[in-house]
Amino acid sequence: MAQELTHFNEQGRAHMVDVGSKPVTAREALAGGEILVSPEVLEKIRAGTMKKGDVLAVAQVAGIMAAKRTWELIPMCHPLPLTKIDISFRLEDSPSRVEILAAVACGGVTGVEMEALTAVSATALTIYDMCKAVQKDMRIGNIRLLKKSGGKSGDYAAEETYGEGNIRQHQ
């Protein structure tokens, strides 16, 4: 069964969907991602010795700011009254990487998945920016929705075990 396309008007042009008649419900989303770094960069992040400053603190603020401004970056997203944004990290040695989790919540008429995914993306990009003087070939990836709740489509949880301890911490 084909799903009706909702982001096109009668003329076939993109438009932002009218969510004005939807009920306000609690919405939450958890997204994850990672940036692969060298052991040297990982140690500098841990020790707080990167020349640009505290990498994780700056990246955390960048992720929070990005979640709040998602509607300005992604054309069909609505501005949302976010009530929670939490960015957390796990530093892993093998392979050397920074795992990123972003938990976002609001009471609203549309979900916060894009805000969580945008937060992870901006966090990873900020880590890259703060560390690029030491390493140019860092790799950002594995950005995905791990969990969401609320709304018409109901709850979703990824079938993977990645970051399971951190996922429980955000429940």
mmCIF file of C-alpha atoms in Angstrom:
data_model
loop_
_atom_site.group_PDB
_atom_site.id
_atom_site.type_symbol
_atom_site.label_atom_id
_atom_site.label_comp_id
_atom_site.label_asym_id
_atom_site.label_seq_id
_atom_site.Cartn_x
_atom_site.Cartn_y
_atom_site.Cartn_z
ATOM 1 C CA MET A 1 0.000 0.000 0.000
ATOM 2 C CA ALA A 2 1.451 3.363 -1.023
ATOM 3 C CA GLN A 3 1.681 5.965 1.703
ATOM 4 C CA GLU A 4 0.195 9.375 0.934
ATOM 5 C CA LEU A 5 2.840 12.055 0.446
ATOM 6 C CA THR A 6 2.163 14.822 2.929
ATOM 7 C CA HIS A 7 4.816 17.413 2.101
ATOM 8 C CA PHE A 8 3.475 18.365 -1.332
ATOM 9 C CA ASN A 9 0.680 20.806 -2.140
ATOM 10 C CA GLU A 10 -1.963 20.444 -4.888
ATOM 11 C CA GLN A 11 0.571 21.734 -7.437
ATOM 12 C CA GLY A 12 3.146 19.100 -6.473
ATOM 13 C CA ARG A 13 5.393 21.620 -4.736
ATOM 14 C CA ALA A 14 6.918 21.125 -1.319
ATOM 15 C CA HIS A 15 5.242 22.754 1.666
ATOM 16 C CA MET A 16 5.417 22.525 5.437
ATOM 17 C CA VAL A 17 2.602 20.330 6.752
ATOM 18 C CA ASP A 18 -0.112 21.995 8.849
ATOM 19 C CA VAL A 19 0.101 20.384 12.297
ATOM 20 C CA GLY A 20 -2.172 22.949 13.956
ATOM 21 C CA SER A 21 -5.022 20.528 14.596
ATOM 22 C CA LYS A 22 -2.860 17.771 16.115
ATOM 23 C CA PRO A 23 -3.036 17.277 19.893
ATOM 24 C CA VAL A 24 -0.099 18.292 22.065
ATOM 25 C CA THR A 25 1.593 15.179 23.447
ATOM 26 C CA ALA A 26 4.880 14.330 25.135
ATOM 27 C CA ARG A 27 7.532 13.651 22.485
ATOM 28 C CA GLU A 28 11.016 12.250 23.064
ATOM 29 C CA ALA A 29 13.829 11.087 20.818
ATOM 30 C CA LEU A 30 17.292 9.638 21.325
ATOM 31 C CA ALA A 31 19.849 9.738 18.517
ATOM 32 C CA GLY A 32 23.411 8.494 18.382
ATOM 33 C CA GLY A 33 26.521 8.820 16.290
ATOM 34 C CA GLU A 34 30.275 8.713 16.508
ATOM 35 C CA ILE A 35 33.473 10.289 15.333
ATOM 36 C CA LEU A 36 36.460 8.029 14.766
ATOM 37 C CA VAL A 37 39.691 9.662 15.896
ATOM 38 C CA SER A 38 43.314 8.680 16.356
ATOM 39 C CA PRO A 39 44.511 7.448 19.770
ATOM 40 C CA GLU A 40 46.473 10.729 20.051
ATOM 41 C CA VAL A 41 43.351 12.844 19.531
ATOM 42 C CA LEU A 42 41.324 10.703 21.913
ATOM 43 C CA GLU A 43 43.967 11.192 24.614
ATOM 44 C CA LYS A 44 44.013 14.961 24.072
ATOM 45 C CA ILE A 45 40.203 15.039 24.338
ATOM 46 C CA ARG A 46 40.338 12.995 27.564
ATOM 47 C CA ALA A 47 43.099 15.132 29.060
ATOM 48 C CA GLY A 48 41.562 18.425 27.939
ATOM 49 C CA THR A 49 44.781 19.434 26.190
ATOM 50 C CA MET A 50 43.484 20.309 22.724
ATOM 51 C CA LYS A 51 44.663 23.832 21.829
ATOM 52 C CA LYS A 52 41.138 25.105 21.109
ATOM 53 C CA GLY A 53 39.950 24.166 24.607
ATOM 54 C CA ASP A 54 37.635 21.632 26.223
ATOM 55 C CA VAL A 55 36.420 19.714 23.174
ATOM 56 C CA LEU A 56 33.500 17.939 24.823
ATOM 57 C CA ALA A 57 32.178 21.025 26.617
ATOM 58 C CA VAL A 58 32.179 23.091 23.443
ATOM 59 C CA ALA A 59 30.696 20.225 21.382
ATOM 60 C CA GLN A 60 27.967 19.723 23.972
ATOM 61 C CA VAL A 61 26.925 23.372 23.753
ATOM 62 C CA ALA A 62 27.021 23.202 19.935
ATOM 63 C CA GLY A 63 24.699 20.179 19.984
ATOM 64 C CA ILE A 64 22.258 21.924 22.295
ATOM 65 C CA MET A 65 22.254 25.044 20.127
ATOM 66 C CA ALA A 66 21.758 22.979 16.961
ATOM 67 C CA ALA A 67 18.771 21.107 18.387
ATOM 68 C CA LYS A 68 17.123 24.427 19.262
ATOM 69 C CA ARG A 69 17.689 25.749 15.729
ATOM 70 C CA THR A 70 16.809 22.650 13.707
ATOM 71 C CA TRP A 71 13.765 24.365 12.244
ATOM 72 C CA GLU A 72 16.095 26.997 10.741
ATOM 73 C CA LEU A 73 18.365 24.375 9.151
ATOM 74 C CA ILE A 74 15.975 21.689 7.881
ATOM 75 C CA PRO A 75 13.400 23.251 5.527
ATOM 76 C CA MET A 76 10.256 21.300 6.497
ATOM 77 C CA CYS A 77 10.812 21.209 10.271
ATOM 78 C CA HIS A 78 8.540 23.150 12.599
ATOM 79 C CA PRO A 79 9.856 25.329 15.444
ATOM 80 C CA LEU A 80 9.293 23.384 18.654
ATOM 81 C CA PRO A 81 9.193 24.353 22.343
ATOM 82 C CA LEU A 82 11.943 21.947 23.446
ATOM 83 C CA THR A 83 11.883 21.104 27.144
ATOM 84 C CA LYS A 84 15.005 18.920 27.319
ATOM 85 C CA ILE A 85 18.250 18.562 25.397
ATOM 86 C CA ASP A 86 20.949 16.321 26.842
ATOM 87 C CA ILE A 87 24.175 15.523 24.993
ATOM 88 C CA SER A 88 26.373 12.783 26.443
ATOM 89 C CA PHE A 89 29.599 11.128 25.391
ATOM 90 C CA ARG A 90 31.398 7.843 25.745
ATOM 91 C CA LEU A 91 35.096 7.680 24.887
ATOM 92 C CA GLU A 92 36.103 4.296 23.473
ATOM 93 C CA ASP A 93 39.638 3.044 22.863
ATOM 94 C CA SER A 94 39.128 0.284 20.311
ATOM 95 C CA PRO A 95 38.621 1.666 17.798
ATOM 96 C CA SER A 96 39.420 5.154 19.064
ATOM 97 C CA ARG A 97 36.192 7.125 18.934
ATOM 98 C CA VAL A 98 33.824 9.478 20.684
ATOM 99 C CA GLU A 99 30.292 8.105 20.834
ATOM 100 C CA ILE A 100 27.612 10.783 21.013
ATOM 101 C CA LEU A 101 24.061 10.523 22.327
ATOM 102 C CA ALA A 102 21.463 13.281 22.123
ATOM 103 C CA ALA A 103 18.198 13.060 24.057
ATOM 104 C CA VAL A 104 15.550 15.643 23.171
ATOM 105 C CA ALA A 105 12.026 16.137 24.503
ATOM 106 C CA CYS A 106 9.079 18.495 24.163
ATOM 107 C CA GLY A 107 5.363 18.737 24.637
ATOM 108 C CA GLY A 108 4.259 19.417 21.100
ATOM 109 C CA VAL A 109 2.340 18.473 17.990
ATOM 110 C CA THR A 110 5.216 16.929 16.054
ATOM 111 C CA GLY A 111 8.202 14.748 16.931
ATOM 112 C CA VAL A 112 11.719 15.694 17.952
ATOM 113 C CA GLU A 113 13.650 13.101 15.947
ATOM 114 C CA MET A 114 15.168 15.711 13.637
ATOM 115 C CA GLU A 115 16.248 17.826 16.604
ATOM 116 C CA ALA A 116 18.057 14.843 18.162
ATOM 117 C CA LEU A 117 19.719 13.900 14.860
ATOM 118 C CA THR A 118 20.750 17.506 14.220
ATOM 119 C CA ALA A 119 22.212 17.729 17.723
ATOM 120 C CA VAL A 120 24.363 14.627 17.134
ATOM 121 C CA SER A 121 25.519 15.939 13.759
ATOM 122 C CA ALA A 122 26.522 19.377 15.052
ATOM 123 C CA THR A 123 28.217 17.826 18.076
ATOM 124 C CA ALA A 124 30.326 15.569 15.849
ATOM 125 C CA LEU A 125 31.168 18.432 13.479
ATOM 126 C CA THR A 126 32.280 20.562 16.417
ATOM 127 C CA ILE A 127 34.558 17.792 17.678
ATOM 128 C CA TYR A 128 36.039 17.617 14.179
ATOM 129 C CA ASP A 129 36.535 21.392 14.086
ATOM 130 C CA MET A 130 38.219 21.455 17.490
ATOM 131 C CA CYS A 131 40.582 18.582 16.629
ATOM 132 C CA LYS A 132 41.360 19.123 12.935
ATOM 133 C CA ALA A 133 44.719 20.786 13.645
ATOM 134 C CA VAL A 134 45.925 17.442 15.035
ATOM 135 C CA GLN A 135 44.075 15.064 12.676
ATOM 136 C CA LYS A 136 42.433 15.709 9.327
ATOM 137 C CA ASP A 137 41.133 12.209 8.541
ATOM 138 C CA MET A 138 38.634 11.814 11.387
ATOM 139 C CA ARG A 139 35.420 10.103 10.263
ATOM 140 C CA ILE A 140 31.928 11.050 11.373
ATOM 141 C CA GLY A 141 29.295 8.385 10.994
ATOM 142 C CA ASN A 142 26.708 5.982 12.237
ATOM 143 C CA ILE A 143 24.271 8.824 12.938
ATOM 144 C CA ARG A 144 20.838 7.344 13.527
ATOM 145 C CA LEU A 145 17.642 7.421 15.525
ATOM 146 C CA LEU A 146 17.883 5.025 18.460
ATOM 147 C CA LYS A 147 14.539 5.608 20.110
ATOM 148 C CA LYS A 148 11.457 7.788 19.934
ATOM 149 C CA SER A 149 8.163 8.011 21.759
ATOM 150 C CA GLY A 150 4.943 9.935 21.364
ATOM 151 C CA GLY A 151 2.792 10.937 18.483
ATOM 152 C CA LYS A 152 0.578 9.209 15.957
ATOM 153 C CA SER A 153 3.269 6.780 14.748
ATOM 154 C CA GLY A 154 3.907 5.569 18.299
ATOM 155 C CA ASP A 155 7.105 4.333 19.857
ATOM 156 C CA TYR A 156 10.227 3.152 18.063
ATOM 157 C CA ALA A 157 13.413 1.530 19.339
ATOM 158 C CA ALA A 158 16.336 0.506 17.145
ATOM 159 C CA GLU A 159 17.106 -3.202 17.211
ATOM 160 C CA GLU A 160 20.791 -2.632 17.921
ATOM 161 C CA THR A 161 22.585 -2.775 21.243
ATOM 162 C CA TYR A 162 24.949 0.159 20.566
ATOM 163 C CA GLY A 163 25.203 2.450 23.547
ATOM 164 C CA GLU A 164 22.723 0.329 25.499
ATOM 165 C CA GLY A 165 24.058 1.543 28.858
ATOM 166 C CA ASN A 166 23.697 5.165 27.767
ATOM 167 C CA ILE A 167 20.240 4.511 26.351
ATOM 168 C CA ARG A 168 19.074 3.199 29.725
ATOM 169 C CA GLN A 169 20.637 6.239 31.400
ATOM 170 C CA HIS A 170 18.408 8.506 29.268
ATOM 171 C CA GLN A 171 15.143 6.636 29.939
#
